[in-house]
PDB file of C-alpha atoms in Angstrom:
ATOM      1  CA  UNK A   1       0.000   0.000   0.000  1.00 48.00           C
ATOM      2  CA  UNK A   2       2.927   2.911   0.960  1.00 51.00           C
ATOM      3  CA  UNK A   3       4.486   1.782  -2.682  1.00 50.00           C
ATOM      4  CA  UNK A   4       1.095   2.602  -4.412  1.00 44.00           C
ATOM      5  CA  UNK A   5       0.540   6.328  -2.241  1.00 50.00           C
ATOM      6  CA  UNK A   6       4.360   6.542  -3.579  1.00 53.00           C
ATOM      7  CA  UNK A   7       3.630   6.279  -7.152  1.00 59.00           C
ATOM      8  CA  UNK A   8       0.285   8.158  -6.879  1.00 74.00           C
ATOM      9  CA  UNK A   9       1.843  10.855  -4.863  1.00 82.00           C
ATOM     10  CA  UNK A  10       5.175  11.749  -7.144  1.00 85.00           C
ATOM     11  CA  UNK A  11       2.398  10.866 -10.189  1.00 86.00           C
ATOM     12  CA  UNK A  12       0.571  14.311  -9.137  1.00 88.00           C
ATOM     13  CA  UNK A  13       3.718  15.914  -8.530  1.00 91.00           C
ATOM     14  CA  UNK A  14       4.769  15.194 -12.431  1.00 93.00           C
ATOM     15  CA  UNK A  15       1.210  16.496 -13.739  1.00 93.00           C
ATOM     16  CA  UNK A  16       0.990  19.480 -11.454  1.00 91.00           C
ATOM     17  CA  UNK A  17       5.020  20.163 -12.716  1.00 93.00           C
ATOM     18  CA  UNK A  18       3.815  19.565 -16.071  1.00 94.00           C
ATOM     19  CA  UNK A  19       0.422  21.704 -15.829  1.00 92.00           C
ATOM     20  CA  UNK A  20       2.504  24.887 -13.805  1.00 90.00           C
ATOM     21  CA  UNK A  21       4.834  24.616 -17.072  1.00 92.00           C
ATOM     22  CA  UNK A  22       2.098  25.107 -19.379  1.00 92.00           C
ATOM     23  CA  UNK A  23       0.615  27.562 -17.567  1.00 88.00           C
ATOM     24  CA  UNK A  24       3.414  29.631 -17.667  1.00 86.00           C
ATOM     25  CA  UNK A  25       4.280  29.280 -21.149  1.00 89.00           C
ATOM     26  CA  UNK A  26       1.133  30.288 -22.354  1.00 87.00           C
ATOM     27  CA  UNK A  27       1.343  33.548 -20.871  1.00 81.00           C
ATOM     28  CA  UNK A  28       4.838  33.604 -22.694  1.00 83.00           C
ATOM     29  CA  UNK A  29       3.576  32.952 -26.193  1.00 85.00           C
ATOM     30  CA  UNK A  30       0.575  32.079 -28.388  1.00 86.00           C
ATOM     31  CA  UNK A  31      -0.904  28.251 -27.135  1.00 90.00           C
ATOM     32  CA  UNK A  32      -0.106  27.119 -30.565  1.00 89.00           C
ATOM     33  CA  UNK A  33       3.433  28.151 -31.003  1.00 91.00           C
ATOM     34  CA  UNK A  34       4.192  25.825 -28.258  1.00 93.00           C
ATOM     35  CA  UNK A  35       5.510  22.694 -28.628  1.00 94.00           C
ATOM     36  CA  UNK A  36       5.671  19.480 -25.580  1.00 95.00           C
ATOM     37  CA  UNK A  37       9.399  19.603 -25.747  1.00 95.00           C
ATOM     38  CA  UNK A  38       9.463  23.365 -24.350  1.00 95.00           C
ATOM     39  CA  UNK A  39       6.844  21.983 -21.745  1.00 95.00           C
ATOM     40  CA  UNK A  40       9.275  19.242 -20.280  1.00 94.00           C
ATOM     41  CA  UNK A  41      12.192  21.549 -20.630  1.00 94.00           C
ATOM     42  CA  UNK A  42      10.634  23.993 -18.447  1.00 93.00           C
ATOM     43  CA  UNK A  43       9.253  21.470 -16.303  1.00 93.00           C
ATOM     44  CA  UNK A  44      12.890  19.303 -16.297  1.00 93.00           C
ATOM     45  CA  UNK A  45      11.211  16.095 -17.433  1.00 93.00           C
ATOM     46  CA  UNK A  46      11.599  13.359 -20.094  1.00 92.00           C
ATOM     47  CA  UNK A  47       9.261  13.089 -23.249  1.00 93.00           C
ATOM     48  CA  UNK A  48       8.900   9.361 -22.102  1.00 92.00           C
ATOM     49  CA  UNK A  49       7.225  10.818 -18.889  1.00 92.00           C
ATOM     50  CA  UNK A  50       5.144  13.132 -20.396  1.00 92.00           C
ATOM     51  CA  UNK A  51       3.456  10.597 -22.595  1.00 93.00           C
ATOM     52  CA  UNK A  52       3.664   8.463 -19.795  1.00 92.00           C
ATOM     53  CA  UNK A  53       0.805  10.835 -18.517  1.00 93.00           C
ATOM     54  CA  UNK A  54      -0.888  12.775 -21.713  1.00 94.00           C
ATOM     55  CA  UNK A  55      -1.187  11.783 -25.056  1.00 94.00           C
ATOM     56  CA  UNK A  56      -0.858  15.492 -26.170  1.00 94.00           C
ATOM     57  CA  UNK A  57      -0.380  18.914 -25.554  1.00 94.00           C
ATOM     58  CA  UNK A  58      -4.129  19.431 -25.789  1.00 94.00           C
ATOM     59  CA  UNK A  59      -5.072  16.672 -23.265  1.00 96.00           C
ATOM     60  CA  UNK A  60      -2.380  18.736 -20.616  1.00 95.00           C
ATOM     61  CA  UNK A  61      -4.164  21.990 -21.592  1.00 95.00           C
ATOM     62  CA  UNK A  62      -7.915  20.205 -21.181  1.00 95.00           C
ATOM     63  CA  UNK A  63      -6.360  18.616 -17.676  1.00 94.00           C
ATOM     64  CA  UNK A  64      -4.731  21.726 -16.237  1.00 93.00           C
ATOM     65  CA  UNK A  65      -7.987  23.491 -16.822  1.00 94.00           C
ATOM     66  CA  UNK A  66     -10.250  20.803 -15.413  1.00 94.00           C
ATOM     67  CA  UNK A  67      -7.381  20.845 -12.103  1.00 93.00           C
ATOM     68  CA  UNK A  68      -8.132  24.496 -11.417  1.00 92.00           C
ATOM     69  CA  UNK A  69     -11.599  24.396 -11.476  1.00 94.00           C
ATOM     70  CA  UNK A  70     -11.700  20.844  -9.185  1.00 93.00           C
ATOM     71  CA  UNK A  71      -9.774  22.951  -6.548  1.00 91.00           C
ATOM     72  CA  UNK A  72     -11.726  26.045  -6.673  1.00 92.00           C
ATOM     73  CA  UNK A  73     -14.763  23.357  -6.508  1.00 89.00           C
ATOM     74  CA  UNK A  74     -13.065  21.938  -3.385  1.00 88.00           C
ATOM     75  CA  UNK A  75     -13.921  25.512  -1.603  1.00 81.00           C
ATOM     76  CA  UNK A  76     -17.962  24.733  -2.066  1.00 78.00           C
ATOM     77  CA  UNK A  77     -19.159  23.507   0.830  1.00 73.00           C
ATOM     78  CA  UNK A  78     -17.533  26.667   2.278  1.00 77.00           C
ATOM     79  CA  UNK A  79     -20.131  28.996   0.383  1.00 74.00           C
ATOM     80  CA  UNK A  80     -23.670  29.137   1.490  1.00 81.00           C
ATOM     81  CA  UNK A  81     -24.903  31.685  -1.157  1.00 85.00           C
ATOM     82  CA  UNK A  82     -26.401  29.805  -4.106  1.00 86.00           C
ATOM     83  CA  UNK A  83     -24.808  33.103  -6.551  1.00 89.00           C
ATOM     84  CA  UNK A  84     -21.667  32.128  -5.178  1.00 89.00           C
ATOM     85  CA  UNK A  85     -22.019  28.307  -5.153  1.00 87.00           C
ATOM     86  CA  UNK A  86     -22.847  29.212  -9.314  1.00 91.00           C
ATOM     87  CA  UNK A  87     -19.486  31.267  -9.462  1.00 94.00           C
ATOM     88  CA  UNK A  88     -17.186  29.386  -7.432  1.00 93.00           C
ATOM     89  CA  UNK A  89     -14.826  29.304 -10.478  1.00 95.00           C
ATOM     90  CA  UNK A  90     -14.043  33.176 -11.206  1.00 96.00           C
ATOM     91  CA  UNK A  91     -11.539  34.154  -8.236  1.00 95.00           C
ATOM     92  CA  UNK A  92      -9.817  31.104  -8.486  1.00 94.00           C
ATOM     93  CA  UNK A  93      -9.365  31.144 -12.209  1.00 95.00           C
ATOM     94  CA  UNK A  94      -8.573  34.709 -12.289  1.00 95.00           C
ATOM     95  CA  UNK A  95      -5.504  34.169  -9.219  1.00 93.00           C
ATOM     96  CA  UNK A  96      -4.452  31.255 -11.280  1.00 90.00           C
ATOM     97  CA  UNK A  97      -3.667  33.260 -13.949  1.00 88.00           C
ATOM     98  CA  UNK A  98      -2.266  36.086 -11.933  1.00 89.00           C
ATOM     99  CA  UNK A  99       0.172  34.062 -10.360  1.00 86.00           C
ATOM    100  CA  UNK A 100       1.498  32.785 -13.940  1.00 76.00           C
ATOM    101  CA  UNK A 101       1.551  35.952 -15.191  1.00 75.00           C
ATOM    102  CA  UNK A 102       3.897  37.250 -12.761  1.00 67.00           C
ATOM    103  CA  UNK A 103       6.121  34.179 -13.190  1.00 57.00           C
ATOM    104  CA  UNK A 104       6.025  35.127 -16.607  1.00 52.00           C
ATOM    105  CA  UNK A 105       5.317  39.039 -17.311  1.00 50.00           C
ATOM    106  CA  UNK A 106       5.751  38.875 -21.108  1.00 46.00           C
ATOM    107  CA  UNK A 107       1.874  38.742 -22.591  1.00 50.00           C
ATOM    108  CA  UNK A 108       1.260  35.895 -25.223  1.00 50.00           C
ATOM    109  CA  UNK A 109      -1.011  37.189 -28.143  1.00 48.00           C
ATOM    110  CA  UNK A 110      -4.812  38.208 -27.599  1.00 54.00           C
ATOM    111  CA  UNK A 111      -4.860  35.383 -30.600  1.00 55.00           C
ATOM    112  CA  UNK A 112      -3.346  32.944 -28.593  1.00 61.00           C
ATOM    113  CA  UNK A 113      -5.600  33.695 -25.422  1.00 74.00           C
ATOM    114  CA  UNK A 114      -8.113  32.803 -27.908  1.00 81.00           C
ATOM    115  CA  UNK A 115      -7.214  29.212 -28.235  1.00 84.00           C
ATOM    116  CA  UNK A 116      -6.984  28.726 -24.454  1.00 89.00           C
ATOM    117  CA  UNK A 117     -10.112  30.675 -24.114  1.00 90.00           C
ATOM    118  CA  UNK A 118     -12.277  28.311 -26.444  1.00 92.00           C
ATOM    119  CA  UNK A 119     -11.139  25.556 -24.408  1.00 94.00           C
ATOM    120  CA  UNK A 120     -12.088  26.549 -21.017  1.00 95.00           C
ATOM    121  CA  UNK A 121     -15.096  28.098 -22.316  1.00 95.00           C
ATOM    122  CA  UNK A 122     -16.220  24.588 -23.547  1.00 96.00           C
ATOM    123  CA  UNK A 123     -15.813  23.386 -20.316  1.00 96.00           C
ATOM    124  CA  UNK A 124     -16.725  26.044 -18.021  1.00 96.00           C
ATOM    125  CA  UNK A 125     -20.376  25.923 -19.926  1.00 96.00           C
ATOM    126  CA  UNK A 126     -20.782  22.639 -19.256  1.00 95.00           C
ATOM    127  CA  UNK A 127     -20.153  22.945 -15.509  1.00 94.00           C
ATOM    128  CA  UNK A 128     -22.421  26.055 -15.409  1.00 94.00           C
ATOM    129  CA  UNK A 129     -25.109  24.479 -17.125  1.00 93.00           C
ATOM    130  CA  UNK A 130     -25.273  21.004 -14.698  1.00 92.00           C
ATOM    131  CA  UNK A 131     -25.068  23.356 -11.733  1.00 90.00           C
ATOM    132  CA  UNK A 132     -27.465  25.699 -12.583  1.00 89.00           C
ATOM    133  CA  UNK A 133     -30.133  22.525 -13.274  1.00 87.00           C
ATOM    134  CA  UNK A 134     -29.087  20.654 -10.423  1.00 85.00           C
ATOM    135  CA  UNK A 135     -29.844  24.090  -7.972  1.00 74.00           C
ATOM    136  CA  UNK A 136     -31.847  26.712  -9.711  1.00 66.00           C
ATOM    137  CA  UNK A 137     -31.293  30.138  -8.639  1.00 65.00           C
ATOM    138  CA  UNK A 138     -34.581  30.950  -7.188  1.00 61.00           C
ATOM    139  CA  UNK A 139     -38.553  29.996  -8.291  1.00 56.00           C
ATOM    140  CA  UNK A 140     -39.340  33.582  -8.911  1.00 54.00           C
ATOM    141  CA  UNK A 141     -36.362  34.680 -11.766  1.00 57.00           C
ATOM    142  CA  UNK A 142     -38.006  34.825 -14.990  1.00 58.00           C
ATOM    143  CA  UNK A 143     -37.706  31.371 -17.043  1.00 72.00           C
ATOM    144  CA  UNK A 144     -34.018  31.479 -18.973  1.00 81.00           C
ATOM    145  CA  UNK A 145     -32.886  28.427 -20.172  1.00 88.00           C
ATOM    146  CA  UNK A 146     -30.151  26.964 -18.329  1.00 90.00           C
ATOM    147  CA  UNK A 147     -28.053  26.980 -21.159  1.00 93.00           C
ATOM    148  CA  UNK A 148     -28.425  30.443 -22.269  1.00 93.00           C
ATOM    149  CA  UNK A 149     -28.069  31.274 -18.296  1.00 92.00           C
ATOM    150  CA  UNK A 150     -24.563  29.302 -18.583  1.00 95.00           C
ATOM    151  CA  UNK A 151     -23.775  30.881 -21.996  1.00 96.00           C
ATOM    152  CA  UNK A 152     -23.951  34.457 -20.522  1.00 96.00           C
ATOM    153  CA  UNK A 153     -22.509  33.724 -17.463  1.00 96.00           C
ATOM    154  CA  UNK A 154     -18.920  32.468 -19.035  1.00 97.00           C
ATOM    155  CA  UNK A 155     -18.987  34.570 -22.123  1.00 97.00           C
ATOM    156  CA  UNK A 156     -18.950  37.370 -19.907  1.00 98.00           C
ATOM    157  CA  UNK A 157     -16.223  35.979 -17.858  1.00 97.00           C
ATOM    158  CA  UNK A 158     -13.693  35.795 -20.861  1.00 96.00           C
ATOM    159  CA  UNK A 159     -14.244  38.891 -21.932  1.00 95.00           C
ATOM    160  CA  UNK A 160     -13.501  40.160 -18.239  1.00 96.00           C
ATOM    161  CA  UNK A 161     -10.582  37.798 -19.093  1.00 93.00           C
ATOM    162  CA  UNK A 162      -9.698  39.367 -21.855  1.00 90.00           C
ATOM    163  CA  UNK A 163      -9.993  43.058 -20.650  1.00 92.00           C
ATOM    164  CA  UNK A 164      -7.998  42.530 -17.444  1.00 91.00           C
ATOM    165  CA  UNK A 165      -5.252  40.630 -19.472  1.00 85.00           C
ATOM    166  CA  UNK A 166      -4.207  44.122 -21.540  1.00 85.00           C
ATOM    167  CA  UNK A 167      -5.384  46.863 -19.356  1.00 86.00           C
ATOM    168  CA  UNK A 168      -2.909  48.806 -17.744  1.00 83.00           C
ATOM    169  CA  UNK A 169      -2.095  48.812 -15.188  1.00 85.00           C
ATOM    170  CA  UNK A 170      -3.426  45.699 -14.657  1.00 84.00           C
ATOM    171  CA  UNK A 171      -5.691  45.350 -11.196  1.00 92.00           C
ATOM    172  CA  UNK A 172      -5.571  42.649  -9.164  1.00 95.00           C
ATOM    173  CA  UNK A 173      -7.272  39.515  -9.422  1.00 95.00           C
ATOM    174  CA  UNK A 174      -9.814  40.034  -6.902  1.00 97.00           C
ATOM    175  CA  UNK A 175     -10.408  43.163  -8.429  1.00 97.00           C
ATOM    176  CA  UNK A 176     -11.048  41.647 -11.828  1.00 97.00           C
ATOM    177  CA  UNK A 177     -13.146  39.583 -10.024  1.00 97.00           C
ATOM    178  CA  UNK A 178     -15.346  42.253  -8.494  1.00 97.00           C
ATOM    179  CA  UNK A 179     -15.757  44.010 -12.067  1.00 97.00           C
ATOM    180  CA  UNK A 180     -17.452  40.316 -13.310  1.00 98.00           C
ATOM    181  CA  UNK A 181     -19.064  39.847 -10.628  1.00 97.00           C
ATOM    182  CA  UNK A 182     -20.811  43.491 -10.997  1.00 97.00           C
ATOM    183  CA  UNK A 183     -21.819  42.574 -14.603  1.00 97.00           C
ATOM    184  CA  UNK A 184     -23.227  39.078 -13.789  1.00 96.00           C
ATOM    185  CA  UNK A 185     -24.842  39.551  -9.992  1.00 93.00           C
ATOM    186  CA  UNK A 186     -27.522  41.454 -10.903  1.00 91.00           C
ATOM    187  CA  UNK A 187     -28.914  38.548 -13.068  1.00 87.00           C
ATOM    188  CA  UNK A 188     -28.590  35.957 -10.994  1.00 87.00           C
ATOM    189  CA  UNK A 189     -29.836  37.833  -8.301  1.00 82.00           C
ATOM    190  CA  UNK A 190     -32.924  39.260  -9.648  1.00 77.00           C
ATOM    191  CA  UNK A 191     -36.480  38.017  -8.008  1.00 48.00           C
ATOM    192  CA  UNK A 192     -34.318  37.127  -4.850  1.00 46.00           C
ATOM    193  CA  UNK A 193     -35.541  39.337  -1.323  1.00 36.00           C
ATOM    194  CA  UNK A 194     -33.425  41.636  -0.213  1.00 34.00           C
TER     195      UNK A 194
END
């Protein structure tokens, strides 16, 4: 049993060395432009590892995504509000991506956001749409389809994204955060009491 918590424990360690690496290089350069073997170099592992644990650069990227938003989901049972519950992933998202972009200050391309951006759009929808079915927001909110709800919710998000990625000065996560939160609250909030 200790050799099995051995493998599975320096097995996380490799995909959250791996994931970190990405991360960083995509707020170096466009998504595209990079290639695995810049991954392992900055992440001082073999190919043979890599592919050992992804069977591409896109599987990493899909991965690293769905890793940040199962820790942010970790925080849930902390938050009582059911706006909150809905946007447990936009402070942890956004301090993800501060803390790469001060590892790495140089901005990759709005282009190259793109390509991330499609992906954890994709995902992020999906998420939004199960949890706003599985806990609606409250009886008396006029009738918007949960996937429209979802739609607005992360569209909205990237472009807050987007604008807090080339303004500057740049504020601070949490103050990024705010701003969405100011443009999405409202919504979700409407028909609730006071």
């Amino acid at each position: 049993m200790s050799d099995m918590r051995k493998t599975d424990s320096r097995a996380s360690r490799t995909r959250l060395l791996l994931h970190r690496s990405l991360a960083t290089l995509i707020h170096e350069k466009s998504y595209d432009a990079i290639v695995v073997k810049e991954i392992l170099a900055r992440a001082h592992l073999a190919r043979s590892t890599f592919y050992a644990h992804f069977d591409s650069k896109e599987e990493l990227l899909l991965s690293s995504i769905r890793y940040v938003l199962a820790v942010a989901r970790d925080r849930l049972p902390e938050l009582s509000d059911p706006v909150d519950r809905l946007l447990y992933f936009s402070l942890p998202v956004l301090q993800h991506i501060e803390a790469h972009i001060q590892q790495a200050p140089v901005a990759a391309t709005r282009r190259g956001h793109r390509q991330v951006h499609r992906r954890l759009e994709k995902i992020l929808i999906e998420q939004a749409e199960a949890d706003i079915r599985r806990a609606p927001l409250d009886r008396d909110m006029p009738a918007t389809p949960p996937e429209l709800l979802a739609q607005h919710l992360v569209t909205t998000f990237l472009v807050v994204i987007d604008w807090w990625l080339h303004c500057r000065p740049a504020p601070s996560a949490r103050e990024a955060d705010d701003s969405y939160r100011v443009l999405v609250e409202p919504i979700l909030r409407m028909g609730r009491c006071a």
